[in-house]
mmCIF file with all atom_site columns, N, CA and C and ligand atoms in Angstrom:
data_model
loop_
_atom_site.group_PDB
_atom_site.id
_atom_site.type_symbol
_atom_site.label_atom_id
_atom_site.label_alt_id
_atom_site.label_comp_id
_atom_site.label_asym_id
_atom_site.label_entity_id
_atom_site.label_seq_id
_atom_site.pdbx_PDB_ins_code
_atom_site.Cartn_x
_atom_site.Cartn_y
_atom_site.Cartn_z
_atom_site.occupancy
_atom_site.B_iso_or_equiv
_atom_site.pdbx_formal_charge
_atom_site.auth_seq_id
_atom_site.auth_comp_id
_atom_site.auth_asym_id
_atom_site.auth_atom_id
_atom_site.pdbx_PDB_model_num
ATOM   1   N  N   . MET A 1 1  ? 159.175 -103.928 -80.004  1.00 0.00 ? 16  MET A N   1
ATOM   2   C  CA  . MET A 1 1  ? 159.711 -103.490 -81.291  1.00 0.00 ? 16  MET A CA  1
ATOM   3   C  C   . MET A 1 1  ? 158.552 -103.105 -82.205  1.00 0.00 ? 16  MET A C   1
ATOM   4   N  N   . LYS A 1 2  ? 158.862 -102.197 -83.126  1.00 0.00 ? 17  LYS A N   1
ATOM   5   C  CA  . LYS A 1 2  ? 157.849 -101.742 -84.074  1.00 0.00 ? 17  LYS A CA  1
ATOM   6   C  C   . LYS A 1 2  ? 158.355 -101.944 -85.498  1.00 0.00 ? 17  LYS A C   1
ATOM   7   N  N   . ALA A 1 3  ? 157.412 -102.085 -86.409  1.00 0.00 ? 18  ALA A N   1
ATOM   8   C  CA  . ALA A 1 3  ? 157.751 -102.176 -87.827  1.00 0.00 ? 18  ALA A CA  1
ATOM   9   C  C   . ALA A 1 3  ? 157.076 -101.030 -88.557  1.00 0.00 ? 18  ALA A C   1
ATOM   10  N  N   . THR A 1 4  ? 157.721 -100.573 -89.610  1.00 0.00 ? 19  THR A N   1
ATOM   11  C  CA  . THR A 1 4  ? 157.117 -99.562  -90.467  1.00 0.00 ? 19  THR A CA  1
ATOM   12  C  C   . THR A 1 4  ? 157.303 -99.974  -91.925  1.00 0.00 ? 19  THR A C   1
ATOM   13  N  N   . VAL A 1 5  ? 156.365 -99.570  -92.758  1.00 0.00 ? 20  VAL A N   1
ATOM   14  C  CA  . VAL A 1 5  ? 156.484 -99.757  -94.204  1.00 0.00 ? 20  VAL A CA  1
ATOM   15  C  C   . VAL A 1 5  ? 156.431 -98.374  -94.850  1.00 0.00 ? 20  VAL A C   1
ATOM   16  N  N   . ASP A 1 6  ? 157.435 -98.073  -95.647  1.00 0.00 ? 21  ASP A N   1
ATOM   17  C  CA  . ASP A 1 6  ? 157.427 -96.813  -96.406  1.00 0.00 ? 21  ASP A CA  1
ATOM   18  C  C   . ASP A 1 6  ? 156.546 -97.018  -97.638  1.00 0.00 ? 21  ASP A C   1
ATOM   19  N  N   . LYS A 1 7  ? 155.359 -96.443  -97.596  1.00 0.00 ? 22  LYS A N   1
ATOM   20  C  CA  . LYS A 1 7  ? 154.392 -96.719  -98.666  1.00 0.00 ? 22  LYS A CA  1
ATOM   21  C  C   . LYS A 1 7  ? 154.809 -96.082  -99.990  1.00 0.00 ? 22  LYS A C   1
ATOM   22  N  N   . ASP A 1 8  ? 155.730 -95.143  -99.943  1.00 0.00 ? 23  ASP A N   1
ATOM   23  C  CA  . ASP A 1 8  ? 156.218 -94.560  -101.193 1.00 0.00 ? 23  ASP A CA  1
ATOM   24  C  C   . ASP A 1 8  ? 157.192 -95.493  -101.908 1.00 0.00 ? 23  ASP A C   1
ATOM   25  N  N   . LEU A 1 9  ? 157.811 -96.398  -101.140 1.00 0.00 ? 24  LEU A N   1
ATOM   26  C  CA  . LEU A 1 9  ? 158.746 -97.358  -101.733 1.00 0.00 ? 24  LEU A CA  1
ATOM   27  C  C   . LEU A 1 9  ? 158.069 -98.676  -102.074 1.00 0.00 ? 24  LEU A C   1
ATOM   28  N  N   . CYS A 1 10 ? 157.096 -99.075  -101.251 1.00 0.00 ? 25  CYS A N   1
ATOM   29  C  CA  . CYS A 1 10 ? 156.471 -100.395 -101.387 1.00 0.00 ? 25  CYS A CA  1
ATOM   30  C  C   . CYS A 1 10 ? 155.847 -100.576 -102.766 1.00 0.00 ? 25  CYS A C   1
ATOM   31  N  N   . THR A 1 11 ? 156.127 -101.731 -103.377 1.00 0.00 ? 26  THR A N   1
ATOM   32  C  CA  . THR A 1 11 ? 155.566 -102.043 -104.693 1.00 0.00 ? 26  THR A CA  1
ATOM   33  C  C   . THR A 1 11 ? 154.345 -102.954 -104.594 1.00 0.00 ? 26  THR A C   1
ATOM   34  N  N   . GLY A 1 12 ? 154.005 -103.358 -103.364 1.00 0.00 ? 27  GLY A N   1
ATOM   35  C  CA  . GLY A 1 12 ? 152.846 -104.230 -103.185 1.00 0.00 ? 27  GLY A CA  1
ATOM   36  C  C   . GLY A 1 12 ? 153.087 -105.661 -103.609 1.00 0.00 ? 27  GLY A C   1
ATOM   37  N  N   . CYS A 1 13 ? 154.331 -106.114 -103.553 1.00 0.00 ? 28  CYS A N   1
ATOM   38  C  CA  . CYS A 1 13 ? 154.648 -107.474 -104.026 1.00 0.00 ? 28  CYS A CA  1
ATOM   39  C  C   . CYS A 1 13 ? 154.051 -108.550 -103.121 1.00 0.00 ? 28  CYS A C   1
ATOM   40  N  N   . GLY A 1 14 ? 153.816 -108.232 -101.857 1.00 0.00 ? 29  GLY A N   1
ATOM   41  C  CA  . GLY A 1 14 ? 153.171 -109.181 -100.950 1.00 0.00 ? 29  GLY A CA  1
ATOM   42  C  C   . GLY A 1 14 ? 154.111 -110.125 -100.229 1.00 0.00 ? 29  GLY A C   1
ATOM   43  N  N   . LEU A 1 15 ? 155.389 -110.017 -100.478 1.00 0.00 ? 30  LEU A N   1
ATOM   44  C  CA  . LEU A 1 15 ? 156.341 -110.946 -99.865  1.00 0.00 ? 30  LEU A CA  1
ATOM   45  C  C   . LEU A 1 15 ? 156.317 -110.878 -98.335  1.00 0.00 ? 30  LEU A C   1
ATOM   46  N  N   . CYS A 1 16 ? 156.253 -109.674 -97.816  1.00 0.00 ? 31  CYS A N   1
ATOM   47  C  CA  . CYS A 1 16 ? 156.277 -109.528 -96.344  1.00 0.00 ? 31  CYS A CA  1
ATOM   48  C  C   . CYS A 1 16 ? 155.030 -110.139 -95.709  1.00 0.00 ? 31  CYS A C   1
ATOM   49  N  N   . VAL A 1 17 ? 153.911 -110.071 -96.403  1.00 0.00 ? 32  VAL A N   1
ATOM   50  C  CA  . VAL A 1 17 ? 152.676 -110.660 -95.876  1.00 0.00 ? 32  VAL A CA  1
ATOM   51  C  C   . VAL A 1 17 ? 152.807 -112.183 -95.838  1.00 0.00 ? 32  VAL A C   1
ATOM   52  N  N   . ASP A 1 18 ? 153.436 -112.745 -96.864  1.00 0.00 ? 33  ASP A N   1
ATOM   53  C  CA  . ASP A 1 18 ? 153.672 -114.189 -96.874  1.00 0.00 ? 33  ASP A CA  1
ATOM   54  C  C   . ASP A 1 18 ? 154.646 -114.590 -95.770  1.00 0.00 ? 33  ASP A C   1
ATOM   55  N  N   . THR A 1 19 ? 155.673 -113.766 -95.570  1.00 0.00 ? 34  THR A N   1
ATOM   56  C  CA  . THR A 1 19 ? 156.724 -114.099 -94.601  1.00 0.00 ? 34  THR A CA  1
ATOM   57  C  C   . THR A 1 19 ? 156.241 -113.929 -93.173  1.00 0.00 ? 34  THR A C   1
ATOM   58  N  N   . CYS A 1 20 ? 155.428 -112.919 -92.919  1.00 0.00 ? 35  CYS A N   1
ATOM   59  C  CA  . CYS A 1 20 ? 155.087 -112.564 -91.539  1.00 0.00 ? 35  CYS A CA  1
ATOM   60  C  C   . CYS A 1 20 ? 153.659 -112.016 -91.455  1.00 0.00 ? 35  CYS A C   1
ATOM   61  N  N   . PRO A 1 21 ? 152.684 -112.893 -91.639  1.00 0.00 ? 36  PRO A N   1
ATOM   62  C  CA  . PRO A 1 21 ? 151.290 -112.433 -91.750  1.00 0.00 ? 36  PRO A CA  1
ATOM   63  C  C   . PRO A 1 21 ? 150.708 -111.868 -90.457  1.00 0.00 ? 36  PRO A C   1
ATOM   64  N  N   . ASP A 1 22 ? 151.351 -112.106 -89.323  1.00 0.00 ? 37  ASP A N   1
ATOM   65  C  CA  . ASP A 1 22 ? 150.832 -111.535 -88.080  1.00 0.00 ? 37  ASP A CA  1
ATOM   66  C  C   . ASP A 1 22 ? 151.239 -110.073 -87.911  1.00 0.00 ? 37  ASP A C   1
ATOM   67  N  N   . VAL A 1 23 ? 152.140 -109.600 -88.758  1.00 0.00 ? 38  VAL A N   1
ATOM   68  C  CA  . VAL A 1 23 ? 152.622 -108.215 -88.643  1.00 0.00 ? 38  VAL A CA  1
ATOM   69  C  C   . VAL A 1 23 ? 152.210 -107.369 -89.852  1.00 0.00 ? 38  VAL A C   1
ATOM   70  N  N   . PHE A 1 24 ? 152.230 -107.980 -91.031  1.00 0.00 ? 39  PHE A N   1
ATOM   71  C  CA  . PHE A 1 24 ? 151.966 -107.214 -92.253  1.00 0.00 ? 39  PHE A CA  1
ATOM   72  C  C   . PHE A 1 24 ? 150.687 -107.698 -92.926  1.00 0.00 ? 39  PHE A C   1
ATOM   73  N  N   . GLN A 1 25 ? 149.991 -106.771 -93.538  1.00 0.00 ? 40  GLN A N   1
ATOM   74  C  CA  . GLN A 1 25 ? 148.842 -107.136 -94.367  1.00 0.00 ? 40  GLN A CA  1
ATOM   75  C  C   . GLN A 1 25 ? 148.800 -106.183 -95.556  1.00 0.00 ? 40  GLN A C   1
ATOM   76  N  N   . MET A 1 26 ? 148.092 -106.625 -96.603  1.00 0.00 ? 41  MET A N   1
ATOM   77  C  CA  . MET A 1 26 ? 147.958 -105.749 -97.760  1.00 0.00 ? 41  MET A CA  1
ATOM   78  C  C   . MET A 1 26 ? 146.810 -104.775 -97.528  1.00 0.00 ? 41  MET A C   1
ATOM   79  N  N   . ASP A 1 27 ? 147.061 -103.529 -97.877  1.00 0.00 ? 42  ASP A N   1
ATOM   80  C  CA  . ASP A 1 27 ? 145.988 -102.543 -97.937  1.00 0.00 ? 42  ASP A CA  1
ATOM   81  C  C   . ASP A 1 27 ? 145.424 -102.629 -99.354  1.00 0.00 ? 42  ASP A C   1
ATOM   82  N  N   . GLU A 1 28 ? 144.262 -103.273 -99.463  1.00 0.00 ? 43  GLU A N   1
ATOM   83  C  CA  . GLU A 1 28 ? 143.740 -103.584 -100.797 1.00 0.00 ? 43  GLU A CA  1
ATOM   84  C  C   . GLU A 1 28 ? 143.458 -102.324 -101.607 1.00 0.00 ? 43  GLU A C   1
ATOM   85  N  N   . ASN A 1 29 ? 143.143 -101.238 -100.954 1.00 0.00 ? 44  ASN A N   1
ATOM   86  C  CA  . ASN A 1 29 ? 142.842 -100.008 -101.686 1.00 0.00 ? 44  ASN A CA  1
ATOM   87  C  C   . ASN A 1 29 ? 144.101 -99.357  -102.236 1.00 0.00 ? 44  ASN A C   1
ATOM   88  N  N   . ALA A 1 30 ? 145.118 -99.285  -101.368 1.00 0.00 ? 45  ALA A N   1
ATOM   89  C  CA  . ALA A 1 30 ? 146.327 -98.590  -101.784 1.00 0.00 ? 45  ALA A CA  1
ATOM   90  C  C   . ALA A 1 30 ? 147.314 -99.514  -102.482 1.00 0.00 ? 45  ALA A C   1
ATOM   91  N  N   . MET A 1 31 ? 147.064 -100.852 -102.432 1.00 0.00 ? 46  MET A N   1
ATOM   92  C  CA  . MET A 1 31 ? 147.973 -101.826 -103.038 1.00 0.00 ? 46  MET A CA  1
ATOM   93  C  C   . MET A 1 31 ? 149.390 -101.720 -102.471 1.00 0.00 ? 46  MET A C   1
ATOM   94  N  N   . VAL A 1 32 ? 149.456 -101.487 -101.182 1.00 0.00 ? 47  VAL A N   1
ATOM   95  C  CA  . VAL A 1 32 ? 150.746 -101.502 -100.492 1.00 0.00 ? 47  VAL A CA  1
ATOM   96  C  C   . VAL A 1 32 ? 150.583 -102.332 -99.222  1.00 0.00 ? 47  VAL A C   1
ATOM   97  N  N   . ALA A 1 33 ? 151.709 -102.731 -98.652  1.00 0.00 ? 48  ALA A N   1
ATOM   98  C  CA  . ALA A 1 33 ? 151.672 -103.431 -97.376  1.00 0.00 ? 48  ALA A CA  1
ATOM   99  C  C   . ALA A 1 33 ? 151.568 -102.419 -96.252  1.00 0.00 ? 48  ALA A C   1
ATOM   100 N  N   . VAL A 1 34 ? 150.845 -102.799 -95.214  1.00 0.00 ? 49  VAL A N   1
ATOM   101 C  CA  . VAL A 1 34 ? 150.749 -101.960 -94.021  1.00 0.00 ? 49  VAL A CA  1
ATOM   102 C  C   . VAL A 1 34 ? 151.048 -102.829 -92.799  1.00 0.00 ? 49  VAL A C   1
ATOM   103 N  N   . VAL A 1 35 ? 151.440 -102.163 -91.724  1.00 0.00 ? 50  VAL A N   1
ATOM   104 C  CA  . VAL A 1 35 ? 151.710 -102.859 -90.469  1.00 0.00 ? 50  VAL A CA  1
ATOM   105 C  C   . VAL A 1 35 ? 150.405 -102.924 -89.689  1.00 0.00 ? 50  VAL A C   1
ATOM   106 N  N   . LYS A 1 36 ? 150.037 -104.120 -89.253  1.00 0.00 ? 51  LYS A N   1
ATOM   107 C  CA  . LYS A 1 36 ? 148.739 -104.291 -88.604  1.00 0.00 ? 51  LYS A CA  1
ATOM   108 C  C   . LYS A 1 36 ? 148.805 -104.289 -87.086  1.00 0.00 ? 51  LYS A C   1
ATOM   109 N  N   . VAL A 1 37 ? 149.991 -104.160 -86.534  1.00 0.00 ? 52  VAL A N   1
ATOM   110 C  CA  . VAL A 1 37 ? 150.137 -104.164 -85.070  1.00 0.00 ? 52  VAL A CA  1
ATOM   111 C  C   . VAL A 1 37 ? 150.945 -102.947 -84.636  1.00 0.00 ? 52  VAL A C   1
ATOM   112 N  N   . ASN A 1 38 ? 150.667 -102.482 -83.439  1.00 0.00 ? 53  ASN A N   1
ATOM   113 C  CA  . ASN A 1 38 ? 151.451 -101.388 -82.890  1.00 0.00 ? 53  ASN A CA  1
ATOM   114 C  C   . ASN A 1 38 ? 152.815 -101.908 -82.444  1.00 0.00 ? 53  ASN A C   1
ATOM   115 N  N   . GLU A 1 39 ? 152.794 -102.916 -81.604  1.00 0.00 ? 54  GLU A N   1
ATOM   116 C  CA  . GLU A 1 39 ? 154.023 -103.577 -81.157  1.00 0.00 ? 54  GLU A CA  1
ATOM   117 C  C   . GLU A 1 39 ? 154.100 -104.951 -81.822  1.00 0.00 ? 54  GLU A C   1
ATOM   118 N  N   . ILE A 1 40 ? 155.259 -105.315 -82.315  1.00 0.00 ? 55  ILE A N   1
ATOM   119 C  CA  . ILE A 1 40 ? 155.419 -106.647 -82.912  1.00 0.00 ? 55  ILE A CA  1
ATOM   120 C  C   . ILE A 1 40 ? 155.325 -107.693 -81.806  1.00 0.00 ? 55  ILE A C   1
ATOM   121 N  N   . PRO A 1 41 ? 154.427 -108.681 -81.943  1.00 0.00 ? 56  PRO A N   1
ATOM   122 C  CA  . PRO A 1 41 ? 154.352 -109.739 -80.934  1.00 0.00 ? 56  PRO A CA  1
ATOM   123 C  C   . PRO A 1 41 ? 155.690 -110.475 -80.828  1.00 0.00 ? 56  PRO A C   1
ATOM   124 N  N   . ALA A 1 42 ? 156.031 -110.907 -79.622  1.00 0.00 ? 57  ALA A N   1
ATOM   125 C  CA  . ALA A 1 42 ? 157.333 -111.535 -79.380  1.00 0.00 ? 57  ALA A CA  1
ATOM   126 C  C   . ALA A 1 42 ? 157.600 -112.674 -80.364  1.00 0.00 ? 57  ALA A C   1
ATOM   127 N  N   . GLY A 1 43 ? 156.580 -113.446 -80.659  1.00 0.00 ? 58  GLY A N   1
ATOM   128 C  CA  . GLY A 1 43 ? 156.772 -114.600 -81.540  1.00 0.00 ? 58  GLY A CA  1
ATOM   129 C  C   . GLY A 1 43 ? 156.934 -114.237 -83.000  1.00 0.00 ? 58  GLY A C   1
ATOM   130 N  N   . SER A 1 44 ? 156.763 -112.979 -83.346  1.00 0.00 ? 59  SER A N   1
ATOM   131 C  CA  . SER A 1 44 ? 156.846 -112.577 -84.754  1.00 0.00 ? 59  SER A CA  1
ATOM   132 C  C   . SER A 1 44 ? 158.019 -111.653 -85.039  1.00 0.00 ? 59  SER A C   1
ATOM   133 N  N   . VAL A 1 45 ? 158.866 -111.433 -84.048  1.00 0.00 ? 60  VAL A N   1
ATOM   134 C  CA  . VAL A 1 45 ? 160.008 -110.527 -84.250  1.00 0.00 ? 60  VAL A CA  1
ATOM   135 C  C   . VAL A 1 45 ? 160.943 -111.075 -85.328  1.00 0.00 ? 60  VAL A C   1
ATOM   136 N  N   . ASP A 1 46 ? 161.210 -112.389 -85.278  1.00 0.00 ? 61  ASP A N   1
ATOM   137 C  CA  . ASP A 1 46 ? 162.149 -112.967 -86.239  1.00 0.00 ? 61  ASP A CA  1
ATOM   138 C  C   . ASP A 1 46 ? 161.620 -112.854 -87.663  1.00 0.00 ? 61  ASP A C   1
ATOM   139 N  N   . CYS A 1 47 ? 160.326 -113.150 -87.853  1.00 0.00 ? 62  CYS A N   1
ATOM   140 C  CA  . CYS A 1 47 ? 159.812 -113.101 -89.230  1.00 0.00 ? 62  CYS A CA  1
ATOM   141 C  C   . CYS A 1 47 ? 159.699 -111.657 -89.700  1.00 0.00 ? 62  CYS A C   1
ATOM   142 N  N   . ALA A 1 48 ? 159.441 -110.723 -88.782  1.00 0.00 ? 63  ALA A N   1
ATOM   143 C  CA  . ALA A 1 48 ? 159.393 -109.312 -89.174  1.00 0.00 ? 63  ALA A CA  1
ATOM   144 C  C   . ALA A 1 48 ? 160.773 -108.846 -89.654  1.00 0.00 ? 63  ALA A C   1
ATOM   145 N  N   . LYS A 1 49 ? 161.804 -109.281 -88.941  1.00 0.00 ? 64  LYS A N   1
ATOM   146 C  CA  . LYS A 1 49 ? 163.171 -108.929 -89.357  1.00 0.00 ? 64  LYS A CA  1
ATOM   147 C  C   . LYS A 1 49 ? 163.507 -109.580 -90.698  1.00 0.00 ? 64  LYS A C   1
ATOM   148 N  N   . GLN A 1 50 ? 163.058 -110.814 -90.857  1.00 0.00 ? 65  GLN A N   1
ATOM   149 C  CA  . GLN A 1 50 ? 163.288 -111.515 -92.125  1.00 0.00 ? 65  GLN A CA  1
ATOM   150 C  C   . GLN A 1 50 ? 162.602 -110.778 -93.265  1.00 0.00 ? 65  GLN A C   1
ATOM   151 N  N   . ALA A 1 51 ? 161.365 -110.330 -93.016  1.00 0.00 ? 66  ALA A N   1
ATOM   152 C  CA  . ALA A 1 51 ? 160.621 -109.602 -94.047  1.00 0.00 ? 66  ALA A CA  1
ATOM   153 C  C   . ALA A 1 51 ? 161.354 -108.321 -94.428  1.00 0.00 ? 66  ALA A C   1
ATOM   154 N  N   . ALA A 1 52 ? 161.909 -107.630 -93.435  1.00 0.00 ? 67  ALA A N   1
ATOM   155 C  CA  . ALA A 1 52 ? 162.654 -106.398 -93.707  1.00 0.00 ? 67  ALA A CA  1
ATOM   156 C  C   . ALA A 1 52 ? 163.877 -106.691 -94.567  1.00 0.00 ? 67  ALA A C   1
ATOM   157 N  N   . GLU A 1 53 ? 164.535 -107.813 -94.241  1.00 0.00 ? 68  GLU A N   1
ATOM   158 C  CA  . GLU A 1 53 ? 165.724 -108.196 -94.990  1.00 0.00 ? 68  GLU A CA  1
ATOM   159 C  C   . GLU A 1 53 ? 165.380 -108.560 -96.434  1.00 0.00 ? 68  GLU A C   1
ATOM   160 N  N   . ASP A 1 54 ? 164.246 -109.219 -96.605  1.00 0.00 ? 69  ASP A N   1
ATOM   161 C  CA  . ASP A 1 54 ? 163.888 -109.747 -97.918  1.00 0.00 ? 69  ASP A CA  1
ATOM   162 C  C   . ASP A 1 54 ? 163.173 -108.737 -98.809  1.00 0.00 ? 69  ASP A C   1
ATOM   163 N  N   . CYS A 1 55 ? 162.641 -107.666 -98.246  1.00 0.00 ? 70  CYS A N   1
ATOM   164 C  CA  . CYS A 1 55 ? 161.880 -106.716 -99.054  1.00 0.00 ? 70  CYS A CA  1
ATOM   165 C  C   . CYS A 1 55 ? 162.747 -106.207 -100.211 1.00 0.00 ? 70  CYS A C   1
ATOM   166 N  N   . PRO A 1 56 ? 162.286 -106.377 -101.439 1.00 0.00 ? 71  PRO A N   1
ATOM   167 C  CA  . PRO A 1 56 ? 163.122 -106.038 -102.597 1.00 0.00 ? 71  PRO A CA  1
ATOM   168 C  C   . PRO A 1 56 ? 163.425 -104.551 -102.732 1.00 0.00 ? 71  PRO A C   1
ATOM   169 N  N   . VAL A 1 57 ? 162.634 -103.707 -102.099 1.00 0.00 ? 72  VAL A N   1
ATOM   170 C  CA  . VAL A 1 57 ? 162.890 -102.262 -102.220 1.00 0.00 ? 72  VAL A CA  1
ATOM   171 C  C   . VAL A 1 57 ? 163.248 -101.640 -100.861 1.00 0.00 ? 72  VAL A C   1
ATOM   172 N  N   . GLU A 1 58 ? 163.539 -102.495 -99.871  1.00 0.00 ? 73  GLU A N   1
ATOM   173 C  CA  . GLU A 1 58 ? 163.943 -102.033 -98.531  1.00 0.00 ? 73  GLU A CA  1
ATOM   174 C  C   . GLU A 1 58 ? 162.983 -101.015 -97.946  1.00 0.00 ? 73  GLU A C   1
ATOM   175 N  N   . ALA A 1 59 ? 161.701 -101.326 -98.073  1.00 0.00 ? 74  ALA A N   1
ATOM   176 C  CA  . ALA A 1 59 ? 160.680 -100.409 -97.561  1.00 0.00 ? 74  ALA A CA  1
ATOM   177 C  C   . ALA A 1 59 ? 160.363 -100.641 -96.073  1.00 0.00 ? 74  ALA A C   1
ATOM   178 N  N   . ILE A 1 60 ? 160.843 -101.764 -95.532  1.00 0.00 ? 75  ILE A N   1
ATOM   179 C  CA  . ILE A 1 60 ? 160.477 -102.131 -94.153  1.00 0.00 ? 75  ILE A CA  1
ATOM   180 C  C   . ILE A 1 60 ? 161.615 -101.808 -93.196  1.00 0.00 ? 75  ILE A C   1
ATOM   181 N  N   . LYS A 1 61 ? 161.234 -101.167 -92.105  1.00 0.00 ? 76  LYS A N   1
ATOM   182 C  CA  . LYS A 1 61 ? 162.190 -100.943 -91.026  1.00 0.00 ? 76  LYS A CA  1
ATOM   183 C  C   . LYS A 1 61 ? 161.632 -101.598 -89.768  1.00 0.00 ? 76  LYS A C   1
ATOM   184 N  N   . VAL A 1 62 ? 162.479 -102.292 -89.042  1.00 0.00 ? 77  VAL A N   1
ATOM   185 C  CA  . VAL A 1 62 ? 162.096 -102.909 -87.774  1.00 0.00 ? 77  VAL A CA  1
ATOM   186 C  C   . VAL A 1 62 ? 163.059 -102.404 -86.716  1.00 0.00 ? 77  VAL A C   1
ATOM   187 N  N   . SER A 1 63 ? 162.513 -101.812 -85.653  1.00 0.00 ? 78  SER A N   1
ATOM   188 C  CA  . SER A 1 63 ? 163.403 -101.307 -84.590  1.00 0.00 ? 78  SER A CA  1
ATOM   189 C  C   . SER A 1 63 ? 162.633 -101.233 -83.291  1.00 0.00 ? 78  SER A C   1
HETATM 190 S  S1  . LIG B 2 .  ? 158.009 -106.958 -99.259  1.00 0.00 ? 118 LIG B S1  1
HETATM 191 FE FE1 . LIG B 2 .  ? 158.385 -104.736 -99.396  1.00 0.00 ? 118 LIG B FE1 1
HETATM 192 S  S2  . LIG B 2 .  ? 157.667 -104.146 -101.451 1.00 0.00 ? 118 LIG B S2  1
HETATM 193 FE FE2 . LIG B 2 .  ? 156.792 -106.161 -101.002 1.00 0.00 ? 118 LIG B FE2 1
HETATM 194 S  S3  . LIG B 2 .  ? 154.772 -105.706 -100.129 1.00 0.00 ? 118 LIG B S3  1
HETATM 195 FE FE3 . LIG B 2 .  ? 156.199 -105.897 -98.406  1.00 0.00 ? 118 LIG B FE3 1
HETATM 196 S  S4  . LIG B 2 .  ? 156.911 -103.792 -97.989  1.00 0.00 ? 118 LIG B S4  1
HETATM 197 FE FE4 . LIG B 2 .  ? 155.977 -103.808 -100.019 1.00 0.00 ? 118 LIG B FE4 1
#
């Protein structure tokens, strides 16, 4: 599975990084979240989905 962050929607709140730090990290320059892995590790699929659900601006897609 892969995750994506729409950087035009992301507000840089950091919630996804707190929820799933093995998949998301902050891009300090752009002040948005970015996906740090090509494929979501098996053990992080649940938290990646949770992060997508919790993102306040629905910027995260997991599929
Ligand atoms: S939870 Fe959503 S808005 Fe917040 S940093 Fe992550 S992608 Fe951006």
